[in-house]
């Protein structure tokens, strides 16, 4: 299919080439190399998964298949989302394998938003063929990414300009009780000295100007998008509630905490 062009105006400065997501210089590639090296259990799981995928007829590796990636390397994306309701034209959609549904189950809704590419996670118990065929019929390229859900935080950080490593100091608050109070107190204390955003149960934004959200800690792409928005608004810090559920689902992978 023809290469998608980044939209003009808002988000154009964040436009990234797909091949840049897995380049040797990318935050994602370097972080994954370190991650697999330090956690042998993950490395063994990835090897076992690769064998399973191969039996199913898919060729997968720790990085996307080089030939498949090269075929669509010129595709450009201006954002990334794993939620079909948050998609905007020109963004990449990450179709992850969830506990109850696969992201590809929502492909019709996604295609209405004219995505630049669909990244999808192969799993043995789900047949992606119908969804992938719908993508191809609409001229939307697709790319299989093994363990996409676990790697999404680092990919999202790359797409959204890695805000927590680009000048935004992020403070995470976790624990059974008190996350909301502590994050709000912290944001109130930091706001007068450079501006501070907050993400949590009460919403996201600046204290007193919060917008509601569905989860205490949003999914990985939304976290990075919000942090990038804080940085673009001129804030120099953010206080974020980090739930145990978010930690177990890798939602804050790719966030550098201070």
PDB file of C-alpha atoms in Angstrom, residues 82-255:
ATOM      1  CA  UNK A  82      -4.205   0.094  22.010  1.00  0.00           C
ATOM      2  CA  UNK A  83      -7.775   1.326  22.521  1.00  0.00           C
ATOM      3  CA  UNK A  84     -10.048   1.436  19.475  1.00  0.00           C
ATOM      4  CA  UNK A  85     -12.050   4.279  21.057  1.00  0.00           C
ATOM      5  CA  UNK A  86      -8.971   6.515  21.315  1.00  0.00           C
ATOM      6  CA  UNK A  87      -7.740   6.033  17.753  1.00  0.00           C
ATOM      7  CA  UNK A  88      -7.130   8.985  15.460  1.00  0.00           C
ATOM      8  CA  UNK A  89      -6.307   9.048  11.726  1.00  0.00           C
ATOM      9  CA  UNK A  90      -2.660   8.343  11.020  1.00  0.00           C
ATOM     10  CA  UNK A  91      -2.005   6.538  14.290  1.00  0.00           C
ATOM     11  CA  UNK A  92      -0.768   2.975  14.680  1.00  0.00           C
ATOM     12  CA  UNK A  93      -3.116   0.528  16.393  1.00  0.00           C
ATOM     13  CA  UNK A  94      -1.626  -2.050  18.743  1.00  0.00           C
ATOM     14  CA  UNK A  95      -3.856  -5.134  18.744  1.00  0.00           C
ATOM     15  CA  UNK A  96      -2.713  -6.938  21.867  1.00  0.00           C
ATOM     16  CA  UNK A  97      -3.810 -10.267  23.262  1.00  0.00           C
ATOM     17  CA  UNK A  98      -5.951  -9.502  26.303  1.00  0.00           C
ATOM     18  CA  UNK A  99      -7.316 -11.668  29.083  1.00  0.00           C
ATOM     19  CA  UNK A 100     -10.783 -11.837  27.470  1.00  0.00           C
ATOM     20  CA  UNK A 101     -10.457 -10.326  23.990  1.00  0.00           C
ATOM     21  CA  UNK A 102      -7.863  -9.834  21.311  1.00  0.00           C
ATOM     22  CA  UNK A 103      -7.423  -6.299  20.013  1.00  0.00           C
ATOM     23  CA  UNK A 104      -8.151  -7.510  16.493  1.00  0.00           C
ATOM     24  CA  UNK A 105     -11.745  -8.167  17.594  1.00  0.00           C
ATOM     25  CA  UNK A 106     -12.283  -4.405  17.336  1.00  0.00           C
ATOM     26  CA  UNK A 107     -10.675  -3.990  13.928  1.00  0.00           C
ATOM     27  CA  UNK A 108     -13.821  -2.682  12.197  1.00  0.00           C
ATOM     28  CA  UNK A 109     -14.013   0.256  14.587  1.00  0.00           C
ATOM     29  CA  UNK A 110     -10.280   0.877  14.189  1.00  0.00           C
ATOM     30  CA  UNK A 111     -10.402   0.874  10.394  1.00  0.00           C
ATOM     31  CA  UNK A 112     -13.015   3.628  10.443  1.00  0.00           C
ATOM     32  CA  UNK A 113     -10.303   5.893  11.880  1.00  0.00           C
ATOM     33  CA  UNK A 114      -7.877   5.216   8.989  1.00  0.00           C
ATOM     34  CA  UNK A 115      -4.874   3.878  10.945  1.00  0.00           C
ATOM     35  CA  UNK A 116      -1.423   4.060   9.390  1.00  0.00           C
ATOM     36  CA  UNK A 117      -0.588   0.486  10.421  1.00  0.00           C
ATOM     37  CA  UNK A 118      -1.905  -2.299  12.644  1.00  0.00           C
ATOM     38  CA  UNK A 119       0.596  -4.020  14.936  1.00  0.00           C
ATOM     39  CA  UNK A 120      -0.798  -7.322  16.168  1.00  0.00           C
ATOM     40  CA  UNK A 121       0.201  -9.955  18.686  1.00  0.00           C
ATOM     41  CA  UNK A 122       0.069 -13.578  17.497  1.00  0.00           C
ATOM     42  CA  UNK A 123      -1.257 -16.119  19.996  1.00  0.00           C
ATOM     43  CA  UNK A 124      -2.069 -19.763  19.490  1.00  0.00           C
ATOM     44  CA  UNK A 125      -5.732 -19.622  20.551  1.00  0.00           C
ATOM     45  CA  UNK A 126      -6.805 -16.835  18.171  1.00  0.00           C
ATOM     46  CA  UNK A 127      -7.192 -16.898  14.377  1.00  0.00           C
ATOM     47  CA  UNK A 128      -6.237 -13.440  13.025  1.00  0.00           C
ATOM     48  CA  UNK A 129      -6.970 -14.212   9.356  1.00  0.00           C
ATOM     49  CA  UNK A 130     -10.410 -12.514   9.050  1.00  0.00           C
ATOM     50  CA  UNK A 131      -9.224  -9.305  10.752  1.00  0.00           C
ATOM     51  CA  UNK A 132      -5.985  -9.173   8.785  1.00  0.00           C
ATOM     52  CA  UNK A 133      -7.864  -9.652   5.531  1.00  0.00           C
ATOM     53  CA  UNK A 134     -10.129  -6.713   6.389  1.00  0.00           C
ATOM     54  CA  UNK A 135      -7.030  -4.590   6.985  1.00  0.00           C
ATOM     55  CA  UNK A 136      -5.534  -5.561   3.637  1.00  0.00           C
ATOM     56  CA  UNK A 137      -8.822  -4.909   1.842  1.00  0.00           C
ATOM     57  CA  UNK A 138      -8.709  -1.356   3.198  1.00  0.00           C
ATOM     58  CA  UNK A 139      -5.059  -0.887   2.252  1.00  0.00           C
ATOM     59  CA  UNK A 140      -3.846  -0.817   5.845  1.00  0.00           C
ATOM     60  CA  UNK A 141      -0.502  -2.586   6.394  1.00  0.00           C
ATOM     61  CA  UNK A 142      -0.138  -5.083   9.239  1.00  0.00           C
ATOM     62  CA  UNK A 143       2.879  -6.262  11.198  1.00  0.00           C
ATOM     63  CA  UNK A 144       3.081  -9.184  13.646  1.00  0.00           C
ATOM     64  CA  UNK A 145       4.974  -8.371  16.847  1.00  0.00           C
ATOM     65  CA  UNK A 146       5.654 -11.158  19.333  1.00  0.00           C
ATOM     66  CA  UNK A 147       4.902 -10.333  22.980  1.00  0.00           C
ATOM     67  CA  UNK A 148       3.443  -7.000  21.897  1.00  0.00           C
ATOM     68  CA  UNK A 149       1.533  -6.425  25.132  1.00  0.00           C
ATOM     69  CA  UNK A 150       4.694  -6.737  27.226  1.00  0.00           C
ATOM     70  CA  UNK A 151       6.678  -4.499  24.856  1.00  0.00           C
ATOM     71  CA  UNK A 152       4.028  -1.858  24.295  1.00  0.00           C
ATOM     72  CA  UNK A 153       5.261   0.561  26.944  1.00  0.00           C
ATOM     73  CA  UNK A 154       8.662   0.908  25.314  1.00  0.00           C
ATOM     74  CA  UNK A 155       7.198   1.218  21.838  1.00  0.00           C
ATOM     75  CA  UNK A 156       4.773   3.873  23.058  1.00  0.00           C
ATOM     76  CA  UNK A 157       7.577   5.829  24.711  1.00  0.00           C
ATOM     77  CA  UNK A 158       9.427   5.854  21.403  1.00  0.00           C
ATOM     78  CA  UNK A 159       6.386   7.004  19.416  1.00  0.00           C
ATOM     79  CA  UNK A 160       5.483   9.799  21.860  1.00  0.00           C
ATOM     80  CA  UNK A 161       9.013  11.194  22.062  1.00  0.00           C
ATOM     81  CA  UNK A 162      10.039   9.485  25.317  1.00  0.00           C
ATOM     82  CA  UNK A 163       8.815  12.373  27.517  1.00  0.00           C
ATOM     83  CA  UNK A 164      10.131  10.977  30.817  1.00  0.00           C
ATOM     84  CA  UNK A 165      13.639  11.058  29.350  1.00  0.00           C
ATOM     85  CA  UNK A 166      13.191  14.346  27.521  1.00  0.00           C
ATOM     86  CA  UNK A 167      12.796  16.803  30.366  1.00  0.00           C
ATOM     87  CA  UNK A 168       9.680  15.666  32.259  1.00  0.00           C
ATOM     88  CA  UNK A 169      10.345  14.403  35.771  1.00  0.00           C
ATOM     89  CA  UNK A 170       7.802  11.701  36.633  1.00  0.00           C
ATOM     90  CA  UNK A 171       7.034  10.660  40.203  1.00  0.00           C
ATOM     91  CA  UNK A 172       5.162   7.385  40.652  1.00  0.00           C
ATOM     92  CA  UNK A 173       3.049   6.622  43.721  1.00  0.00           C
ATOM     93  CA  UNK A 174       2.097   3.018  44.421  1.00  0.00           C
ATOM     94  CA  UNK A 175       0.738   1.056  47.377  1.00  0.00           C
ATOM     95  CA  UNK A 176      -2.505  -0.388  48.719  1.00  0.00           C
ATOM     96  CA  UNK A 177      -3.916   2.850  50.127  1.00  0.00           C
ATOM     97  CA  UNK A 178      -3.153   6.558  49.852  1.00  0.00           C
ATOM     98  CA  UNK A 179      -2.058   6.774  46.222  1.00  0.00           C
ATOM     99  CA  UNK A 180      -4.634   9.423  45.342  1.00  0.00           C
ATOM    100  CA  UNK A 181      -3.927  11.651  48.344  1.00  0.00           C
ATOM    101  CA  UNK A 182      -0.154  11.449  48.002  1.00  0.00           C
ATOM    102  CA  UNK A 183      -0.162  12.117  44.250  1.00  0.00           C
ATOM    103  CA  UNK A 184      -2.485  15.104  44.698  1.00  0.00           C
ATOM    104  CA  UNK A 185      -0.383  16.540  47.545  1.00  0.00           C
ATOM    105  CA  UNK A 186       2.757  16.038  45.470  1.00  0.00           C
ATOM    106  CA  UNK A 187       1.254  17.736  42.417  1.00  0.00           C
ATOM    107  CA  UNK A 188       0.075  20.673  44.544  1.00  0.00           C
ATOM    108  CA  UNK A 189       3.564  21.081  45.993  1.00  0.00           C
ATOM    109  CA  UNK A 190       5.340  20.874  42.633  1.00  0.00           C
ATOM    110  CA  UNK A 191       2.924  22.911  40.526  1.00  0.00           C
ATOM    111  CA  UNK A 192       4.153  26.350  41.724  1.00  0.00           C
ATOM    112  CA  UNK A 193       7.757  25.489  40.791  1.00  0.00           C
ATOM    113  CA  UNK A 194       7.534  24.711  37.105  1.00  0.00           C
ATOM    114  CA  UNK A 195       4.095  23.170  36.698  1.00  0.00           C
ATOM    115  CA  UNK A 196       3.034  19.629  37.501  1.00  0.00           C
ATOM    116  CA  UNK A 197       0.535  17.331  35.858  1.00  0.00           C
ATOM    117  CA  UNK A 198      -1.197  14.468  37.632  1.00  0.00           C
ATOM    118  CA  UNK A 199      -2.564  11.105  36.464  1.00  0.00           C
ATOM    119  CA  UNK A 200      -4.748   9.011  38.743  1.00  0.00           C
ATOM    120  CA  UNK A 201      -8.131   8.057  40.125  1.00  0.00           C
ATOM    121  CA  UNK A 202      -9.487  11.621  39.983  1.00  0.00           C
ATOM    122  CA  UNK A 203      -8.403  12.096  36.367  1.00  0.00           C
ATOM    123  CA  UNK A 204      -5.500  13.663  34.481  1.00  0.00           C
ATOM    124  CA  UNK A 205      -4.296  17.226  33.999  1.00  0.00           C
ATOM    125  CA  UNK A 206      -3.294  19.942  36.435  1.00  0.00           C
ATOM    126  CA  UNK A 207      -4.710  20.070  39.944  1.00  0.00           C
ATOM    127  CA  UNK A 208      -8.107  21.745  39.807  1.00  0.00           C
ATOM    128  CA  UNK A 209      -8.395  21.165  36.049  1.00  0.00           C
ATOM    129  CA  UNK A 210      -8.641  17.385  35.858  1.00  0.00           C
ATOM    130  CA  UNK A 211     -10.329  15.456  33.058  1.00  0.00           C
ATOM    131  CA  UNK A 212     -11.980  12.158  33.996  1.00  0.00           C
ATOM    132  CA  UNK A 213     -10.505   8.832  32.903  1.00  0.00           C
ATOM    133  CA  UNK A 214     -11.549   5.193  33.142  1.00  0.00           C
ATOM    134  CA  UNK A 215      -8.584   3.721  35.019  1.00  0.00           C
ATOM    135  CA  UNK A 216      -6.327   4.832  37.852  1.00  0.00           C
ATOM    136  CA  UNK A 217      -3.359   4.146  35.578  1.00  0.00           C
ATOM    137  CA  UNK A 218      -4.226   4.218  31.854  1.00  0.00           C
ATOM    138  CA  UNK A 219      -2.807   1.739  29.355  1.00  0.00           C
ATOM    139  CA  UNK A 220       0.795   2.164  28.202  1.00  0.00           C
ATOM    140  CA  UNK A 221       0.182   4.239  25.038  1.00  0.00           C
ATOM    141  CA  UNK A 222      -2.219   6.569  26.860  1.00  0.00           C
ATOM    142  CA  UNK A 223       0.273   7.058  29.708  1.00  0.00           C
ATOM    143  CA  UNK A 224       2.969   8.120  27.256  1.00  0.00           C
ATOM    144  CA  UNK A 225       0.529  10.348  25.353  1.00  0.00           C
ATOM    145  CA  UNK A 226      -0.500  12.148  28.546  1.00  0.00           C
ATOM    146  CA  UNK A 227       3.108  12.609  29.648  1.00  0.00           C
ATOM    147  CA  UNK A 228       3.983  13.995  26.222  1.00  0.00           C
ATOM    148  CA  UNK A 229       1.052  16.385  26.530  1.00  0.00           C
ATOM    149  CA  UNK A 230       2.345  17.637  29.887  1.00  0.00           C
ATOM    150  CA  UNK A 231       5.761  18.261  28.385  1.00  0.00           C
ATOM    151  CA  UNK A 232       4.312  20.087  25.381  1.00  0.00           C
ATOM    152  CA  UNK A 233       2.263  22.252  27.747  1.00  0.00           C
ATOM    153  CA  UNK A 234       5.477  23.420  29.394  1.00  0.00           C
ATOM    154  CA  UNK A 235       5.185  21.426  32.621  1.00  0.00           C
ATOM    155  CA  UNK A 236       8.379  20.039  34.069  1.00  0.00           C
ATOM    156  CA  UNK A 237       6.988  17.293  36.329  1.00  0.00           C
ATOM    157  CA  UNK A 238       4.167  14.786  36.715  1.00  0.00           C
ATOM    158  CA  UNK A 239       2.780  12.812  39.658  1.00  0.00           C
ATOM    159  CA  UNK A 240       1.191   9.509  38.706  1.00  0.00           C
ATOM    160  CA  UNK A 241      -0.717   6.864  40.616  1.00  0.00           C
ATOM    161  CA  UNK A 242       0.660   3.450  39.665  1.00  0.00           C
ATOM    162  CA  UNK A 243      -1.719   0.634  40.555  1.00  0.00           C
ATOM    163  CA  UNK A 244      -0.582  -2.934  41.145  1.00  0.00           C
ATOM    164  CA  UNK A 245      -2.730  -3.927  38.155  1.00  0.00           C
ATOM    165  CA  UNK A 246      -0.835  -1.441  35.996  1.00  0.00           C
ATOM    166  CA  UNK A 247       2.478  -2.863  37.132  1.00  0.00           C
ATOM    167  CA  UNK A 248       1.424  -6.430  36.372  1.00  0.00           C
ATOM    168  CA  UNK A 249       0.220  -5.381  32.904  1.00  0.00           C
ATOM    169  CA  UNK A 250       3.422  -3.468  32.056  1.00  0.00           C
ATOM    170  CA  UNK A 251       1.531  -0.176  31.639  1.00  0.00           C
ATOM    171  CA  UNK A 252       4.398   1.931  32.946  1.00  0.00           C
ATOM    172  CA  UNK A 253       7.199   0.114  31.148  1.00  0.00           C
ATOM    173  CA  UNK A 254       9.091   2.818  29.305  1.00  0.00           C
ATOM    174  CA  UNK A 255       8.450   5.448  31.998  1.00  0.00           C
TER     175      UNK A 255
END
